[in-house]
N, CA, C and O atoms as CSV, one atom per row, in Angstrom:
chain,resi,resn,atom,element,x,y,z
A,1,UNK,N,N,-9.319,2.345,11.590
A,1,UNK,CA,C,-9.411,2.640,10.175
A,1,UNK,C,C,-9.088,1.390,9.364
A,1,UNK,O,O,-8.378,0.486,9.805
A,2,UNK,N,N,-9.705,1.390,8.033
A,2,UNK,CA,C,-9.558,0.291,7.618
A,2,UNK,C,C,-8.514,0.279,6.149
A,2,UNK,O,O,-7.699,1.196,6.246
A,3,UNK,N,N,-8.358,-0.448,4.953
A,3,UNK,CA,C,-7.928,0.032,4.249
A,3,UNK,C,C,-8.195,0.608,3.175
A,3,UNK,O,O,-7.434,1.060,2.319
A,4,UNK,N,N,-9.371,0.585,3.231
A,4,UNK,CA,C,-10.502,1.188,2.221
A,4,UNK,C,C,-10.462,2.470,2.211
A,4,UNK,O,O,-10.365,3.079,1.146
A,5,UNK,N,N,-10.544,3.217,3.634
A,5,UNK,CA,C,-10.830,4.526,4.082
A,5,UNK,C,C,-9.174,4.950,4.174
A,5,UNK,O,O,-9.077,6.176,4.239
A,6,UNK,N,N,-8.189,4.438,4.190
A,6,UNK,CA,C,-6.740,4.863,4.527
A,6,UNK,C,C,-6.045,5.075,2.727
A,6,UNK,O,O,-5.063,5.673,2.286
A,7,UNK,N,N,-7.066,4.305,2.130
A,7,UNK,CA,C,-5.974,4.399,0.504
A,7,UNK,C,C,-7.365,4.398,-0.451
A,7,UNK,O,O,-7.388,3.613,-1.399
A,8,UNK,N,N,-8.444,5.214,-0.220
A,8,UNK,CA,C,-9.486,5.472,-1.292
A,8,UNK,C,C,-9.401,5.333,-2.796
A,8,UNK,O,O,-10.232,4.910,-3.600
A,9,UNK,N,N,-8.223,5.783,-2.955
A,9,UNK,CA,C,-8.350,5.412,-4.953
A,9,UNK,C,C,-6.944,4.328,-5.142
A,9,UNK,O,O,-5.973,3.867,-4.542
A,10,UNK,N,N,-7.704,4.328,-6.525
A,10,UNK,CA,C,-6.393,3.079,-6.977
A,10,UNK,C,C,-5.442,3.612,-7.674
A,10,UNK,O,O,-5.113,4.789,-7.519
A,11,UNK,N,N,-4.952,2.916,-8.420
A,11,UNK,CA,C,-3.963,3.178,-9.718
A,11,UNK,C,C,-3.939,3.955,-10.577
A,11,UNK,O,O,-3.157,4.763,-11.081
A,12,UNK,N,N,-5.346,3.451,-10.737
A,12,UNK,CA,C,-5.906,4.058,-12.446
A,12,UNK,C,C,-6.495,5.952,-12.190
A,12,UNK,O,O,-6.448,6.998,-12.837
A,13,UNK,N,N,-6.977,5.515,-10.941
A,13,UNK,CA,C,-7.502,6.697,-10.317
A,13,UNK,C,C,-6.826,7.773,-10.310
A,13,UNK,O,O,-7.173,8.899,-10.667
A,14,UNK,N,N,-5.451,7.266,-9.729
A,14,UNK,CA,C,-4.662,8.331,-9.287
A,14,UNK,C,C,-4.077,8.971,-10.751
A,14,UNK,O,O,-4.123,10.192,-10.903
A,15,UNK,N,N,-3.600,8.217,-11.676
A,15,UNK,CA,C,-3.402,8.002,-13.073
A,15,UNK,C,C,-4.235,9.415,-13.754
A,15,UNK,O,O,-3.674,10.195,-14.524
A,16,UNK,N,N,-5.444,9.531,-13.370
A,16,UNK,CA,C,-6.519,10.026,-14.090
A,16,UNK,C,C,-6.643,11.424,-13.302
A,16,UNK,O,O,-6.791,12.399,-14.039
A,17,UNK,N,N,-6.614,11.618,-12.214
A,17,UNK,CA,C,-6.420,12.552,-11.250
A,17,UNK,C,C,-5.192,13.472,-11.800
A,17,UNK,O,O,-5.421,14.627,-12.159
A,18,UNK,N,N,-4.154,13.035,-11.841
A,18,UNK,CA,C,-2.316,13.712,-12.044
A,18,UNK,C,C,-2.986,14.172,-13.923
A,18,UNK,O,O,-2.647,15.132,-14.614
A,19,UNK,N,N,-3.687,13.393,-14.154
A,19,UNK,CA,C,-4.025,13.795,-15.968
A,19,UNK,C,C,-4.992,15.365,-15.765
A,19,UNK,O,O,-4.921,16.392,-16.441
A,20,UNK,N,N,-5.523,15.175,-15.046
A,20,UNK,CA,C,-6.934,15.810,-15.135
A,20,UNK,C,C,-6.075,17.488,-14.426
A,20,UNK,O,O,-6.104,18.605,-14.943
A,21,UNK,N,N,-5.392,17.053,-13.119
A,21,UNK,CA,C,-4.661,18.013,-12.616
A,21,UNK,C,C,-3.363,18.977,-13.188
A,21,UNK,O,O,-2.924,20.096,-12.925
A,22,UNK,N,N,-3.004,17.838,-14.154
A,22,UNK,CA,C,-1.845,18.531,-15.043
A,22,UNK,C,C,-2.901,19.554,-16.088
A,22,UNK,O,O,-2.975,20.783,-16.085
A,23,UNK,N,N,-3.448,18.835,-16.711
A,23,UNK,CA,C,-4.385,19.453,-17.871
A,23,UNK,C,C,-4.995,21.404,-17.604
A,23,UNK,O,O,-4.825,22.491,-18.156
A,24,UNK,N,N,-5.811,20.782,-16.303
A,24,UNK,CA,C,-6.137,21.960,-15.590
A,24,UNK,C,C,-5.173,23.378,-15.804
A,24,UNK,O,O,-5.334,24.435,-16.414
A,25,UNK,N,N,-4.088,22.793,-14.958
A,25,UNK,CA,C,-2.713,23.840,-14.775
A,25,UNK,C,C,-1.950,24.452,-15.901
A,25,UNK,O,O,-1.390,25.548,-15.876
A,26,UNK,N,N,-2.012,23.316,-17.233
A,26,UNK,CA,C,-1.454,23.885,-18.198
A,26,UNK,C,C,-2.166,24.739,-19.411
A,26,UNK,O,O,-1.538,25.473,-20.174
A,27,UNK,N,N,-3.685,24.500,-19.459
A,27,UNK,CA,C,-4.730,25.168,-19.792
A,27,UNK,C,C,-4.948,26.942,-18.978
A,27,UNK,O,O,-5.161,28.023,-19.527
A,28,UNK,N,N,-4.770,26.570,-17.408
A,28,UNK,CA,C,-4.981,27.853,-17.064
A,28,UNK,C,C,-3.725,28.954,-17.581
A,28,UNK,O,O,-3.845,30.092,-18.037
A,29,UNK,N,N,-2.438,28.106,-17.307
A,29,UNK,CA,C,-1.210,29.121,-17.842
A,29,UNK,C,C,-1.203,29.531,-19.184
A,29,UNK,O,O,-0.594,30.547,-19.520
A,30,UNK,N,N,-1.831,28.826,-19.994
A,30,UNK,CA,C,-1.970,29.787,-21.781
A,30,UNK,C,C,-2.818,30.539,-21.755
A,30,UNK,O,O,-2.720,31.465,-22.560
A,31,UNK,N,N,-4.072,30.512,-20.815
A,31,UNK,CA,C,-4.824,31.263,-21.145
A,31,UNK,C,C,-4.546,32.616,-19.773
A,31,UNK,O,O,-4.890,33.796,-19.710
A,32,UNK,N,N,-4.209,32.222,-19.363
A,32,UNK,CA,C,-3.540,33.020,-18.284
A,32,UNK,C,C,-2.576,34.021,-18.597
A,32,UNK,O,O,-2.504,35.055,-17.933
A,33,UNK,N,N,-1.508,33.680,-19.984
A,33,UNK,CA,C,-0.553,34.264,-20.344
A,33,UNK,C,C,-1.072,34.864,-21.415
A,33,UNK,O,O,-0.605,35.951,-21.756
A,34,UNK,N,N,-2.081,34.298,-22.109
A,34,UNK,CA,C,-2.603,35.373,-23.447
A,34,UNK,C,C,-3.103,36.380,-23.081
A,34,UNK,O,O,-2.919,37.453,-23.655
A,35,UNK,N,N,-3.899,36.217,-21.959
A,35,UNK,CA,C,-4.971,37.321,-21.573
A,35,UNK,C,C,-4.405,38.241,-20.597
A,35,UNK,O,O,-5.001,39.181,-20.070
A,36,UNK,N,N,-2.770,37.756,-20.336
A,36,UNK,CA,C,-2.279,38.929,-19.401
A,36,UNK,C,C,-1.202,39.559,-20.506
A,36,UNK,O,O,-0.620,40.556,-20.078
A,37,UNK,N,N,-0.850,39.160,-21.814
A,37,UNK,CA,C,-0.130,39.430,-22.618
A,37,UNK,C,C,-1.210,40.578,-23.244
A,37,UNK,O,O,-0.985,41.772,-23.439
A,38,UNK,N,N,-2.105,40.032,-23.422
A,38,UNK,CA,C,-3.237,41.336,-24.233
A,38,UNK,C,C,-3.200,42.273,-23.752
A,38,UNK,O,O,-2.848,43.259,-24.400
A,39,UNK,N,N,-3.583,42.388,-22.255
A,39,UNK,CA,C,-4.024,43.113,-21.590
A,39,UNK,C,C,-2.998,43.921,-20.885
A,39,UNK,O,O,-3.343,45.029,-20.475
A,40,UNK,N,N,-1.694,43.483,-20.676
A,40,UNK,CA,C,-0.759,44.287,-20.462
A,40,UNK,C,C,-0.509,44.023,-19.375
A,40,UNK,O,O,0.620,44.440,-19.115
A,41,UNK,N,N,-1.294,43.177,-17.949
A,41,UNK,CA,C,-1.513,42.642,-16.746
A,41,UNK,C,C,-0.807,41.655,-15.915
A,41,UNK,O,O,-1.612,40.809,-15.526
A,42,UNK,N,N,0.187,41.475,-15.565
A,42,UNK,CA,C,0.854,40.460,-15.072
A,42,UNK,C,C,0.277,39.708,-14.287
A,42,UNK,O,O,0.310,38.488,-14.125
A,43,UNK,N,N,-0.437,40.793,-13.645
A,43,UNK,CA,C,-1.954,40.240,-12.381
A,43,UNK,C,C,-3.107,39.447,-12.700
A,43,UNK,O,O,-3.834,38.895,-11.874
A,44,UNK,N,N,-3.217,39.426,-13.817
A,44,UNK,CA,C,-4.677,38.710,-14.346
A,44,UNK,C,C,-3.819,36.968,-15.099
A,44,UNK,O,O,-4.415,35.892,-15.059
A,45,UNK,N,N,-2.661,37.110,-15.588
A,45,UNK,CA,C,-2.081,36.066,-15.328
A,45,UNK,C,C,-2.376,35.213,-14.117
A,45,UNK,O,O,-3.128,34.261,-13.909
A,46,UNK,N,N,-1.294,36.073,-13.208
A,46,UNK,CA,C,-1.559,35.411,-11.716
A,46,UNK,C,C,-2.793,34.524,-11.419
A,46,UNK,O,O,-2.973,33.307,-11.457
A,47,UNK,N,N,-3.630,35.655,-11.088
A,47,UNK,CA,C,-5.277,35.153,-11.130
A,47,UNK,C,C,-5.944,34.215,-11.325
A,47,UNK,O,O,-6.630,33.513,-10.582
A,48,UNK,N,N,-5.603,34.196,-12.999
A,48,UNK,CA,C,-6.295,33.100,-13.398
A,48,UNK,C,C,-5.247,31.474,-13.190
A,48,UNK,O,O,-5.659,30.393,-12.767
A,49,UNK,N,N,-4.051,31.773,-13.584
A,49,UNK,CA,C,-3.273,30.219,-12.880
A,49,UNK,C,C,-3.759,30.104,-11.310
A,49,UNK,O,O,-3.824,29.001,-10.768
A,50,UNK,N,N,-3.987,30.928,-10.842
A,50,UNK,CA,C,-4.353,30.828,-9.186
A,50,UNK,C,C,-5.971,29.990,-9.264
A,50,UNK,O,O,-6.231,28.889,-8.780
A,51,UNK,N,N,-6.813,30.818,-9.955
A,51,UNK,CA,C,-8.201,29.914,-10.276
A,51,UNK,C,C,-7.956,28.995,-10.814
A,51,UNK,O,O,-8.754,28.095,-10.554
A,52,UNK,N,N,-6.794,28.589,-11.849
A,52,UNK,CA,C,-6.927,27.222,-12.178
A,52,UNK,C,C,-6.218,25.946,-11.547
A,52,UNK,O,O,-6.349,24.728,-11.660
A,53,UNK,N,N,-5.430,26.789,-10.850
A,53,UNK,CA,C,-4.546,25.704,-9.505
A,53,UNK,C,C,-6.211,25.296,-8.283
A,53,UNK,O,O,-6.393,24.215,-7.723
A,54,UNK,N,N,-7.039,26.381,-8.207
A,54,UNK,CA,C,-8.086,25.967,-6.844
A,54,UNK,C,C,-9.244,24.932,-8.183
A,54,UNK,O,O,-9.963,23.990,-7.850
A,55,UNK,N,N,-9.174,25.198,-8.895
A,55,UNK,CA,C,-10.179,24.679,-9.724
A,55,UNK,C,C,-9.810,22.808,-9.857
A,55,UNK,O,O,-10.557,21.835,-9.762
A,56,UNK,N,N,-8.349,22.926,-10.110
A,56,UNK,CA,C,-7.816,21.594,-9.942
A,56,UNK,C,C,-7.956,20.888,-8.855
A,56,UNK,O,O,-8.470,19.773,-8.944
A,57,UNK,N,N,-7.449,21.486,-7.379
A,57,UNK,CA,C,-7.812,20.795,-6.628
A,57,UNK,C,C,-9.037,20.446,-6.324
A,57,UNK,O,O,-9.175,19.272,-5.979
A,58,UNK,N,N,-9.918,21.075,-6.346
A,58,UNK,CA,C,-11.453,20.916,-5.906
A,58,UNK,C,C,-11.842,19.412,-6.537
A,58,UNK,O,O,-12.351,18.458,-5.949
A,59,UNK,N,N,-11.451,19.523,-7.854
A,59,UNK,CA,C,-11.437,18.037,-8.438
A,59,UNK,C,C,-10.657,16.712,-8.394
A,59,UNK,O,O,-11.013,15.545,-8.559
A,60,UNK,N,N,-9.584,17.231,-8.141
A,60,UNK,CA,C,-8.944,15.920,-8.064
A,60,UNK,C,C,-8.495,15.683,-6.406
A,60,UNK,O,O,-8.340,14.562,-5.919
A,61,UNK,N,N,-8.334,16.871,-5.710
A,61,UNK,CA,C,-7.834,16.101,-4.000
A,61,UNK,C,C,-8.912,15.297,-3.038
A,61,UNK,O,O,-8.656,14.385,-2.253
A,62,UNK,N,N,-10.266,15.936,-3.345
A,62,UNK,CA,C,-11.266,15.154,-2.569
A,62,UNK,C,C,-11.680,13.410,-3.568
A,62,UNK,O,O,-11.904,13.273,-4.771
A,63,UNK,N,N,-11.643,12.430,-2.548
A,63,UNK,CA,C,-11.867,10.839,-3.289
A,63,UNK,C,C,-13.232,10.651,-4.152
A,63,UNK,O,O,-14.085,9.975,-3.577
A,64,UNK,N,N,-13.584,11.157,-5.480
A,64,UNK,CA,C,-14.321,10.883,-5.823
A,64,UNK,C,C,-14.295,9.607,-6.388
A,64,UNK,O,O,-13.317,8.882,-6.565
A,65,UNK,N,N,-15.913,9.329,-6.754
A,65,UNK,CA,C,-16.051,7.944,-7.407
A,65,UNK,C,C,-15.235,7.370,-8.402
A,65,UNK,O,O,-14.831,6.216,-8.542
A,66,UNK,N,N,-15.010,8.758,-9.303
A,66,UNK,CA,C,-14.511,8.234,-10.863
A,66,UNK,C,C,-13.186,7.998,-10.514
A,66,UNK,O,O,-12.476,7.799,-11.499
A,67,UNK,N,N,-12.668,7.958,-9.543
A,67,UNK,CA,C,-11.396,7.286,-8.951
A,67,UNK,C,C,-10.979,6.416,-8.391
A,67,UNK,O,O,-9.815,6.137,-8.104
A,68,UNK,N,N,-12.342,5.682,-8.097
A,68,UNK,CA,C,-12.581,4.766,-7.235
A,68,UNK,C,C,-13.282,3.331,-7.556
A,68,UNK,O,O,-13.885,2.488,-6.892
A,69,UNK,N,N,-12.840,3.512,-9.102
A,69,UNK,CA,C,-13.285,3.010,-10.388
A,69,UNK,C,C,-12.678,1.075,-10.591
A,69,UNK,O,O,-13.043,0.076,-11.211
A,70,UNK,N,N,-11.717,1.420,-9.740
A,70,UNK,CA,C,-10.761,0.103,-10.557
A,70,UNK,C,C,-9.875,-0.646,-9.014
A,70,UNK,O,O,-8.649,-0.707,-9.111
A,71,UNK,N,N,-10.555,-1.200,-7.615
A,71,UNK,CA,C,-10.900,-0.809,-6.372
A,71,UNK,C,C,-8.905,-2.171,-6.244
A,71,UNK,O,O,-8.703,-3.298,-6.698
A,72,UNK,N,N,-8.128,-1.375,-5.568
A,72,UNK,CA,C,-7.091,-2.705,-5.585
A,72,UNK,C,C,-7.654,-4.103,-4.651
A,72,UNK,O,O,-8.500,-3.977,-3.766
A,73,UNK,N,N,-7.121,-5.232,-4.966
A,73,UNK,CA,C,-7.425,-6.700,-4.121
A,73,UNK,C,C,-6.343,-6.384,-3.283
A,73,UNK,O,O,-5.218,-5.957,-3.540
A,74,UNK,N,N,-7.122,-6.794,-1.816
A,74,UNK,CA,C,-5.877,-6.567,-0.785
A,74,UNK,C,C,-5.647,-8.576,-0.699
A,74,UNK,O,O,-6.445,-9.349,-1.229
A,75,UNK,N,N,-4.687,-8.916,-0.101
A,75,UNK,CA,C,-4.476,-10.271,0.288
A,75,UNK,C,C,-6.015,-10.267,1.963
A,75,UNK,O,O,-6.501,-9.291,2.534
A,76,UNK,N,N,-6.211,-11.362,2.129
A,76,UNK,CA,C,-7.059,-11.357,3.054
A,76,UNK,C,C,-6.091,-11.768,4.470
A,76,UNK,O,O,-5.051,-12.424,4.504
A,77,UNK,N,N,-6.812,-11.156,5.539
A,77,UNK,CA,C,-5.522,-11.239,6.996
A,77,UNK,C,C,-5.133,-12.685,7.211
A,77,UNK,O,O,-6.025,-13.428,6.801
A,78,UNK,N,N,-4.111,-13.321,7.712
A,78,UNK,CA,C,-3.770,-14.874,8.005
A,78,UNK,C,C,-3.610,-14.361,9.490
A,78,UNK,O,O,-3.322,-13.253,9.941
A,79,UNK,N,N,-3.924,-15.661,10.129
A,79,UNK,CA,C,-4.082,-15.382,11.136
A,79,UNK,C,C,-2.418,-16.696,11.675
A,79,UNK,O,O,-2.392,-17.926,11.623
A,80,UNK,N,N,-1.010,-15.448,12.251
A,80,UNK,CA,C,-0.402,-16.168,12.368
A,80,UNK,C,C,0.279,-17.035,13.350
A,80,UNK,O,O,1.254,-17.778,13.233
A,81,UNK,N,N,-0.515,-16.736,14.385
A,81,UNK,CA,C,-0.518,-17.218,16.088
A,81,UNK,C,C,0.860,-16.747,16.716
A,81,UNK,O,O,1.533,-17.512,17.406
A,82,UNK,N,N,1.179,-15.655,16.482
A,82,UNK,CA,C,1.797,-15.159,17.076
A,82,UNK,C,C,1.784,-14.867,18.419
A,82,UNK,O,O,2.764,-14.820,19.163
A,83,UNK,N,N,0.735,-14.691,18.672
A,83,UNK,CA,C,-0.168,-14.854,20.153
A,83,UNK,C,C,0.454,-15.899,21.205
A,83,UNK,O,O,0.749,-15.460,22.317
A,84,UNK,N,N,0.685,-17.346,20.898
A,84,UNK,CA,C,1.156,-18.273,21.587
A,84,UNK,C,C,2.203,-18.351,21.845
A,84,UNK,O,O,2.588,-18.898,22.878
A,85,UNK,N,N,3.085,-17.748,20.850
A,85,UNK,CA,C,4.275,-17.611,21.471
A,85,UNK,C,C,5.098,-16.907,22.665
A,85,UNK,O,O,4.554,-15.879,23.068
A,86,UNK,N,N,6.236,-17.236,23.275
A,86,UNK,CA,C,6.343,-16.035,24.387
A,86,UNK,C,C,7.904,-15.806,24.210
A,86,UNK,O,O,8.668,-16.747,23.996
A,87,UNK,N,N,8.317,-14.500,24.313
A,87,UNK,CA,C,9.866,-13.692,23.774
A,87,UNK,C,C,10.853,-15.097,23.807
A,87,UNK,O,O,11.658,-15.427,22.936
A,88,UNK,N,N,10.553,-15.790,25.028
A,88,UNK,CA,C,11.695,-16.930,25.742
A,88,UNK,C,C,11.593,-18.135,24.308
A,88,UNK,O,O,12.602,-18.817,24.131
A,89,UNK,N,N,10.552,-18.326,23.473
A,89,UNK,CA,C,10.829,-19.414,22.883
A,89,UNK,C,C,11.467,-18.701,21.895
A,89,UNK,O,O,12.487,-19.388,21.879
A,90,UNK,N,N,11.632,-18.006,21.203
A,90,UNK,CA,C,12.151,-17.839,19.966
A,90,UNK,C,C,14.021,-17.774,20.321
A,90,UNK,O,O,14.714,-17.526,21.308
A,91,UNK,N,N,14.264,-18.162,18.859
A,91,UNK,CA,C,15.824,-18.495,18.963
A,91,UNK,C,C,16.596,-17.623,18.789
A,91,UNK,O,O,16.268,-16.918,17.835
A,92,UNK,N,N,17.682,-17.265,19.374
A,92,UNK,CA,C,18.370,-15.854,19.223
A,92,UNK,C,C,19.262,-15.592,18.062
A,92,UNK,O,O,20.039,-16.501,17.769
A,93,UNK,N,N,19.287,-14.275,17.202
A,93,UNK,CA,C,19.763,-14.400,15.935
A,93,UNK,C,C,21.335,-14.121,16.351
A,93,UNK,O,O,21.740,-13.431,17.287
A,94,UNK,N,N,22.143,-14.903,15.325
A,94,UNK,CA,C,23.608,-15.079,15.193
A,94,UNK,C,C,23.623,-13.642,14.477
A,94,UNK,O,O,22.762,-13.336,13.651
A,95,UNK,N,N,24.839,-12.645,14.917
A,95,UNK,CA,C,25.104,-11.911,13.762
A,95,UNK,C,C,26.687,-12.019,12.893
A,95,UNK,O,O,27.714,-12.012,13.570
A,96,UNK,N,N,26.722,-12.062,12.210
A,96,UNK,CA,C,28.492,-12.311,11.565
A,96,UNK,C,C,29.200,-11.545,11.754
A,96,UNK,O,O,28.666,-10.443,11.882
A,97,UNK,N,N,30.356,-11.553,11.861
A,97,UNK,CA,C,31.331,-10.370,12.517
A,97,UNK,C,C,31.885,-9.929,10.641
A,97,UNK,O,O,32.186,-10.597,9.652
A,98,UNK,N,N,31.812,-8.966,10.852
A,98,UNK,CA,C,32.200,-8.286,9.136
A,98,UNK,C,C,34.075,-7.906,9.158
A,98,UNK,O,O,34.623,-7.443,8.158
């Protein structure tokens, strides 16, 4: 896996996602609470925060594009020859007695 496919959105993305997901949730609970206040229904409350909790995710948990908008710069790999070395050369660490 690479890091493209391991961290799909950026900043801004995620930014816009938590907006879009809050919005959702707090839209479904007023209208959720008026229309179970009218109606006398505690259940149609439920319901509809329940449709607007699946409605949220559908949009914001899968990586869409509009998230994928503002892409982060990774540093590029250095290559640090770690390879050549072998356990025996490296120098053994001092620790301080506290």
């Amino acid at each position: 896996l690479t890091k493209k496919t391991l961290f799909p959105q950026d900043y801004k993305g995620q930014k816009l996602a938590e907006q879009i997901f809050q919005g959702i949730i707090l839209v479904s609970a007023i209208i959720g609470f008026i229309y179970g206040y009218i109606t006398e229904q505690f259940g149609w409350t439920v319901y509809i925060v329940m449709a607007g909790f699946a409605l949220s995710c559908l949009l914001t948990l899968p990586p869409w594009p509009m998230y994928r908008r503002n892409p982060l710069k990774w540093l590029p790999v250095q290559d640090s020859g770690t390879e050549e070395k072998k356990p025996g050369d490296r120098k053994p660490k001092r620790h301080s007695k506290s």
